[in-house]
Coordinates of C-alpha atoms and ligand atoms in Angstrom, one line a residue:
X15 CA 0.0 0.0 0.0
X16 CA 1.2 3.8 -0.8
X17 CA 2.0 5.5 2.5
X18 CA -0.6 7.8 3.5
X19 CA 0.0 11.5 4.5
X20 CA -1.8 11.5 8.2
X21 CA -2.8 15.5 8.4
X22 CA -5.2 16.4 11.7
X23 CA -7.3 19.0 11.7
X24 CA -10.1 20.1 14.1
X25 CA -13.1 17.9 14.7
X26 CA -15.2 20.6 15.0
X27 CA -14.7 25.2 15.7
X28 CA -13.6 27.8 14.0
X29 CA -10.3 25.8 12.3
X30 CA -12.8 23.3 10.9
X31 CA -14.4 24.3 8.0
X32 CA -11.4 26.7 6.4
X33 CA -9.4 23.7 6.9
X34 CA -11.2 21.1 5.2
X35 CA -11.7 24.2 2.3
X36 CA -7.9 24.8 1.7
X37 CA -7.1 20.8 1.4
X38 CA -10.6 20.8 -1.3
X39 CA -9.0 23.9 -2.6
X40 CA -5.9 22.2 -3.2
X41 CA -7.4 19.7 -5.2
X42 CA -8.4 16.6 -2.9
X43 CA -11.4 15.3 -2.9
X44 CA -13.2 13.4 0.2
X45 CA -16.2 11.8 -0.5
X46 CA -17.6 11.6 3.5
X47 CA -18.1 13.8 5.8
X48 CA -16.8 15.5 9.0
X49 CA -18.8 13.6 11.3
X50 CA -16.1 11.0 11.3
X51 CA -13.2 10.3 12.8
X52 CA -11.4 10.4 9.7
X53 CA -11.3 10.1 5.9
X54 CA -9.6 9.2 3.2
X55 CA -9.1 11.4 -0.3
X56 CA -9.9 9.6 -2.9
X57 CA -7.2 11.3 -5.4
X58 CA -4.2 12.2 -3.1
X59 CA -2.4 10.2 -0.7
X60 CA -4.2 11.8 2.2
X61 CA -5.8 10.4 5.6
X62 CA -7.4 13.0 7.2
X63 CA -8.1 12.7 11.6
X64 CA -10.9 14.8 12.8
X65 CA -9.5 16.0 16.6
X66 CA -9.9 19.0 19.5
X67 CA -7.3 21.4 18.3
X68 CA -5.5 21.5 21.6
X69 CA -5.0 17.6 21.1
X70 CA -3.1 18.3 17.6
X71 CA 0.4 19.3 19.0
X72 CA 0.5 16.2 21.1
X73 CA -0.6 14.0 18.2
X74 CA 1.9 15.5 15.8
X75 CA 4.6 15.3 18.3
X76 CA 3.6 11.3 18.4
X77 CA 3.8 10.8 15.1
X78 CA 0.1 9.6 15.0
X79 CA -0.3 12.5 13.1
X80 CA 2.3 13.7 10.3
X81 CA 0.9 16.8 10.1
X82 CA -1.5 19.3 11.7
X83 CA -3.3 22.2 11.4
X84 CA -3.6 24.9 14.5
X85 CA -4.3 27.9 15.6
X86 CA -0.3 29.8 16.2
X87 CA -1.5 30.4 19.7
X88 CA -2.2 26.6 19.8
X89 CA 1.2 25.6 18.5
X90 CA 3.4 28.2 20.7
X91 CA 0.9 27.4 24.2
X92 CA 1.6 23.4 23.7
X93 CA 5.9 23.8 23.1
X94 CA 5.9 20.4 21.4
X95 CA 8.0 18.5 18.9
X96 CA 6.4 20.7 15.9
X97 CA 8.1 21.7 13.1
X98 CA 5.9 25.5 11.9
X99 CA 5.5 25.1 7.9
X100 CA 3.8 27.6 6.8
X101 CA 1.0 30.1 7.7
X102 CA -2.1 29.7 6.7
X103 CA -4.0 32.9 6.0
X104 CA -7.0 31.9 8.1
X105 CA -8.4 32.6 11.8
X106 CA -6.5 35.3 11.9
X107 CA -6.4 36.4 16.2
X108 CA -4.6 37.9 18.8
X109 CA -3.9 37.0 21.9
X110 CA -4.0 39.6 24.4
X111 CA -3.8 40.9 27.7
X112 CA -7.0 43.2 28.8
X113 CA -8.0 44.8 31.7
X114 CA -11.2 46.3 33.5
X115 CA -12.1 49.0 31.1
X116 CA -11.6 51.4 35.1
X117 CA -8.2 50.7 35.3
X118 CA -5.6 53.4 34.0
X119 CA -3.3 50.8 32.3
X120 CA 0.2 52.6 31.9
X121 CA 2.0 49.5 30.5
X122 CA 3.1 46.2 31.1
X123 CA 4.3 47.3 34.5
X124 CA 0.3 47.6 36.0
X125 CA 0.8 43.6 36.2
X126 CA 3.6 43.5 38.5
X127 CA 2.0 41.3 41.5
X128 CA -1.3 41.6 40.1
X129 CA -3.7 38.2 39.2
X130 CA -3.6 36.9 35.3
X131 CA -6.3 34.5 34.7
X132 CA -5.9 32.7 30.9
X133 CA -6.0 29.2 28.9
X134 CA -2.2 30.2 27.5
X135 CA 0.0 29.2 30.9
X136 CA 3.0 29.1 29.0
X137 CA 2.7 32.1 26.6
X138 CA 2.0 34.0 29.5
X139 CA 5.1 32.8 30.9
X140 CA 7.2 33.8 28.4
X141 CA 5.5 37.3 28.6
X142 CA 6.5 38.1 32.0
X143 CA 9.4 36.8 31.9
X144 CA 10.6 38.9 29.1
X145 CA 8.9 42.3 30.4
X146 CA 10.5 41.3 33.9
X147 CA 7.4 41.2 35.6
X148 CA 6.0 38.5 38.4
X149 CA 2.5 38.1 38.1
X150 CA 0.6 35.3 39.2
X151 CA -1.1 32.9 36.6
X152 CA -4.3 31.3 36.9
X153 CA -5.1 28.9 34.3
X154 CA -9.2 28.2 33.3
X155 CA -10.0 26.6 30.3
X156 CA -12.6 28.5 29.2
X157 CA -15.1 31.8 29.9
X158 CA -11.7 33.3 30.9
X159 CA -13.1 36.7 29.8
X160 CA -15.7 36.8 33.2
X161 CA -12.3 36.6 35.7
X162 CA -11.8 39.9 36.5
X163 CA -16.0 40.1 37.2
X164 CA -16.3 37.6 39.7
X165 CA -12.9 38.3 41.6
X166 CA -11.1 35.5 39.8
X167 CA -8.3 37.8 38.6
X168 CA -6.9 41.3 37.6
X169 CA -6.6 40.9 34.3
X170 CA -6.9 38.0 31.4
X171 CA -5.1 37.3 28.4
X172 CA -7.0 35.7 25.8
X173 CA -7.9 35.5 22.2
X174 CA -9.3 38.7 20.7
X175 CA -11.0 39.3 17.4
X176 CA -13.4 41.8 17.1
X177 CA -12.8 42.8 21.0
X178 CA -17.1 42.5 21.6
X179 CA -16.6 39.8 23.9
X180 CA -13.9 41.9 26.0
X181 CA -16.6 45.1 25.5
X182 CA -19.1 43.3 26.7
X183 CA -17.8 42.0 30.0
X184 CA -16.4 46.0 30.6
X185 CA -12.6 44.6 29.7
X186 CA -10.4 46.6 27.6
X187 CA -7.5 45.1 25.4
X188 CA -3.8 46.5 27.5
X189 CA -1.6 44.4 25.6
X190 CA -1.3 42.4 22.7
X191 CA 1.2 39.2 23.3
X192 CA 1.3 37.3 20.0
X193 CA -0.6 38.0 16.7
X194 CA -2.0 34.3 15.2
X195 CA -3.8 32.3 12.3
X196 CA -3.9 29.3 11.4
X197 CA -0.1 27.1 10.4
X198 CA 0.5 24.2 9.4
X199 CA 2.6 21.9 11.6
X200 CA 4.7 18.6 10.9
X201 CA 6.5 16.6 12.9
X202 CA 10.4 17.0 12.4
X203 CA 12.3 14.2 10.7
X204 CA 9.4 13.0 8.4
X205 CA 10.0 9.7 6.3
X206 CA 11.2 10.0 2.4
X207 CA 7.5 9.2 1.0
X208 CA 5.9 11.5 3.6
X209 CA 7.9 14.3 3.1
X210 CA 7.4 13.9 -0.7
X211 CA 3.7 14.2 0.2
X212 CA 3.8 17.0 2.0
X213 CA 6.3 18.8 -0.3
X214 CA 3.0 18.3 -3.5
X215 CA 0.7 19.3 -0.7
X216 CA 2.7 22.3 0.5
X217 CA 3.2 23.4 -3.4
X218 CA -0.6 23.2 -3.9
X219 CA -1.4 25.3 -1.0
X220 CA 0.8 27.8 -2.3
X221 CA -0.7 27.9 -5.4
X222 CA -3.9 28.4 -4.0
X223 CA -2.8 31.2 -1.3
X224 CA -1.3 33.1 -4.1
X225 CA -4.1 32.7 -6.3
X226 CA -6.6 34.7 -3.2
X227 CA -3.9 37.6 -3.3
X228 CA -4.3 38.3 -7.4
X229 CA -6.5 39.3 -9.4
X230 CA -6.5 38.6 -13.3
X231 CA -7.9 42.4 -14.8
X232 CA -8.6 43.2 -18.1
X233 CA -9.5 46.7 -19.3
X234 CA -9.8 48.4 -22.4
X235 CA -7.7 51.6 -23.2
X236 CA -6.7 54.2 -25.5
X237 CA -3.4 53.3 -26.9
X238 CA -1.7 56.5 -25.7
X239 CA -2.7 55.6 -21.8
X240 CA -1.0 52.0 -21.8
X241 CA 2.1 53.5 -20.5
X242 CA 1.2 55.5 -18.1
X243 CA -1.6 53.0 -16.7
X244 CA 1.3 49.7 -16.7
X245 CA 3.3 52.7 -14.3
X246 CA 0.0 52.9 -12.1
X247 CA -0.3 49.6 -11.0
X248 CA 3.0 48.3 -10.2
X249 CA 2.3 44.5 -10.6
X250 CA 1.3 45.3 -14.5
X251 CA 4.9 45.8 -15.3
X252 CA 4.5 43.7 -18.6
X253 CA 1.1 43.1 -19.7
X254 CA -0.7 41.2 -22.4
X255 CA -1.6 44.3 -25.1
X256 CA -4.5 43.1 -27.8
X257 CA -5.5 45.9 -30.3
X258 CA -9.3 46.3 -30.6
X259 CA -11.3 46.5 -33.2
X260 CA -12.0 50.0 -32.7
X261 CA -9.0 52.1 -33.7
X262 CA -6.6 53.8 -31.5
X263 CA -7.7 51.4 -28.6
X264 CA -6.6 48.1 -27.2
X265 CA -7.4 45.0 -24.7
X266 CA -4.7 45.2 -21.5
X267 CA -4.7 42.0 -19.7
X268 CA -2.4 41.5 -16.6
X269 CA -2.8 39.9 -13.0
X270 CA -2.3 42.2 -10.2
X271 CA -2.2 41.9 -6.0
X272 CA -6.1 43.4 -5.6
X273 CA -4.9 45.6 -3.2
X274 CA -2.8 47.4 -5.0
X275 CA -6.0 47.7 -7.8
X276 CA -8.8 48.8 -5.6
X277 CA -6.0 51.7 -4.6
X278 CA -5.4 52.6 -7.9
X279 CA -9.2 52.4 -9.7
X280 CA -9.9 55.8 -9.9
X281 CA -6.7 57.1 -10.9
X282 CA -7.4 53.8 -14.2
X283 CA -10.8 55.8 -14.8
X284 CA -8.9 58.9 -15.3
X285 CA -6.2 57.6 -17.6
X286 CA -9.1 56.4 -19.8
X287 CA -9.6 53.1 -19.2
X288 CA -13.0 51.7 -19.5
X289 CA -14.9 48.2 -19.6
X290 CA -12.7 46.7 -16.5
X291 CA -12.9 43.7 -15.7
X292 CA -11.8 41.6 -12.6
X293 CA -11.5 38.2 -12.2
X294 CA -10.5 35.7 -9.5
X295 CA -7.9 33.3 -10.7
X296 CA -8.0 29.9 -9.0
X297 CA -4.6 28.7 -9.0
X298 CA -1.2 30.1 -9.6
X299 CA 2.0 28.9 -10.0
X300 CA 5.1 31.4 -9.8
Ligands
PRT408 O1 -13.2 22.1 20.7 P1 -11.8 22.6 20.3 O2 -10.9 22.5 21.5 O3 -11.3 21.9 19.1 O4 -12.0 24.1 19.9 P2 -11.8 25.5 20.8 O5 -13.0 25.8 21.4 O6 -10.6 25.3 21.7 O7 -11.3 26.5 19.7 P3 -12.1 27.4 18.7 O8 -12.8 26.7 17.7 O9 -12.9 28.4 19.5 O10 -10.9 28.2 18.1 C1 -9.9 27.6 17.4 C2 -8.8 28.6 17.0 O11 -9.4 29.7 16.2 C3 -8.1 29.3 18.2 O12 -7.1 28.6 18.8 C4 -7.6 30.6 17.5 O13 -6.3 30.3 16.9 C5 -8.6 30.8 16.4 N1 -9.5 32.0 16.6 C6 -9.7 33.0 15.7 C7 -10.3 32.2 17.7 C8 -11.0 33.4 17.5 N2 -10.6 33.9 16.3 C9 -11.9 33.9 18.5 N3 -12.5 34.9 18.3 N4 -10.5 31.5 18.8 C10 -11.3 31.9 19.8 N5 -12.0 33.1 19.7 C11 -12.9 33.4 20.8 C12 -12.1 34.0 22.1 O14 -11.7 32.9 22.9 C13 -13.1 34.9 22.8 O15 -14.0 34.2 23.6 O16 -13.8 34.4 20.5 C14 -13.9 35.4 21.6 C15 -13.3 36.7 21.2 O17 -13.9 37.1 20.0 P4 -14.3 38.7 19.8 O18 -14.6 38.7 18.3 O19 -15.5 38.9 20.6 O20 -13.1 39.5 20.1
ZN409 ZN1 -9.4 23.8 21.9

């Protein structure tokens, strides 16, 4: 039998369904569902394990799974045998330090002796430790945000996103420790064949992260303009130039970081060019 690529992602949360998208994006195809434990792809030498997230270092670490997908946080709170691959692009967070919105925070300093409740011991840990403060650390696994209410704690450090949840139990963000989305782990020292899996599996993901960022454009323009429109957009360095039918006027065809074209659309409108078009490319290979 080939040797199967074991990747873990999470059973079920926020991780789960962007997961299960990028590996679809990237061109394997499952034909169950999530309510498993696991599945197989049919096309690509894949077994995919459904697990908590805060189980995936461990696993990964164990070699019961090559690979895993985690939240940063996840992978820098657990400090196991991981190798980080690559980011993902997705569940983007940050794990921070807030206080009751009544306190006048002044810096890290306000936690010197103070009461930090949090799920991220460890992170925390390293926090202190490198702004020289001691702090006591209370580690709850979860409604870590309702501390500070009840008497639990000073302060928390936990994910943010939005910061509603912090608004709405009258906690403001002091401090951020560690920005995070989603990475890819492996375990070091994977086999030959593995590797070689994960190498066509890491490729593909590329292609399809790269692919998000651009844009393929057309646009119609005067012939005069083409110059001075490839100079606005600075990815459009050497387009693909049709003439049109009409005279004087051609086709410009180019793919471009999106950013950078939403920026520069009106300044396009000015130079002439008319009948744009925008179109999301689903692969990419550079
Ligand atoms: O059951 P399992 O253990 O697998 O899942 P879980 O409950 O531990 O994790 P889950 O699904 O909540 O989150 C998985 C990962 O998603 C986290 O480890 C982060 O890397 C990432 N992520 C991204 C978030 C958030 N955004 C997020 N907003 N994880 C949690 N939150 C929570 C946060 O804990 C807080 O309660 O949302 C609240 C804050 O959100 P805002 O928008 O109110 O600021
Ligand atoms: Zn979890």
């Amino acid at each position: 039998m080939n040797p199967l690529l074991r990747i873990a992602i999470q059973k079920s949360g926020r991780l789960q369904e962007e997961s299960l998208k990028l590996l679809k994006e990237s061109g394997l195809h499952f034909n169950n569902g999530k309510d498993q434990l696991k599945t197989q792809s049919e096309n690509f030498p894949v077994e995919v394990l459904f697990l908590r997230d805060d189980d995936i270092p461990q696993y990964v670490e164990d070699k019961v799974a090559d690979v895993g997908i985690v939240g940063e946080n996840v992978f820098a709170e657990k400090q196991k045998q991981n190798e980080l691959i690559r980011p993902l692009g997705f569940a983007r967070c940050r794990l921070s330090i807030a206080v009751p919105r009544s306190e006048k925070y002044s810096g890290a300093q306000w936690l010197q002796g103070k009461n930090i409740a949090t799920s991220y011991p460890n992170i925390v840990k390293g926090f202190l430790i490198k702004n020289k403060i001691e702090a006591g650390i209370h580690e709850i696994s979860g409604s870590v945000e309702i501390a500070p209410g009840i008497g639990l704690a000073d302060a928390i450090c936990d994910i943010v996103s939005s910061g509603s949840t912090l608004q709405s139990n009258g906690l403001k963000e002091a401090e951020v420790v560690m920005n995070s989305e989603a990475v890819l782990i492996a375990t070091p020292k994977l086999e030959k064949e593995k590797k070689e899996i994960l190498d066509e599996l890491i490729f593909r993901i590329q292609a399809v992260q790269v692919a998000k960022d651009n844009k393929y454009i057309l646009m119609n323009c005067p012939n005069d303009a083409i110059e001075r429109i490839t100079q606005v957009i600075p990815g459009m360095k050497s387009p693909t130039i049709l003439p049109l039918k009409k005279e004087g006027w051609s086709s410009l065809h180019s793919v471009v970081d999106e950013n950078d074209f939403w920026k520069k659309i009106n300044q396009l409108k000015s130079l002439g060019a008319e009948g744009i078009l925008v179109v999301p490319i689903e692969k990419m290979i550079v």
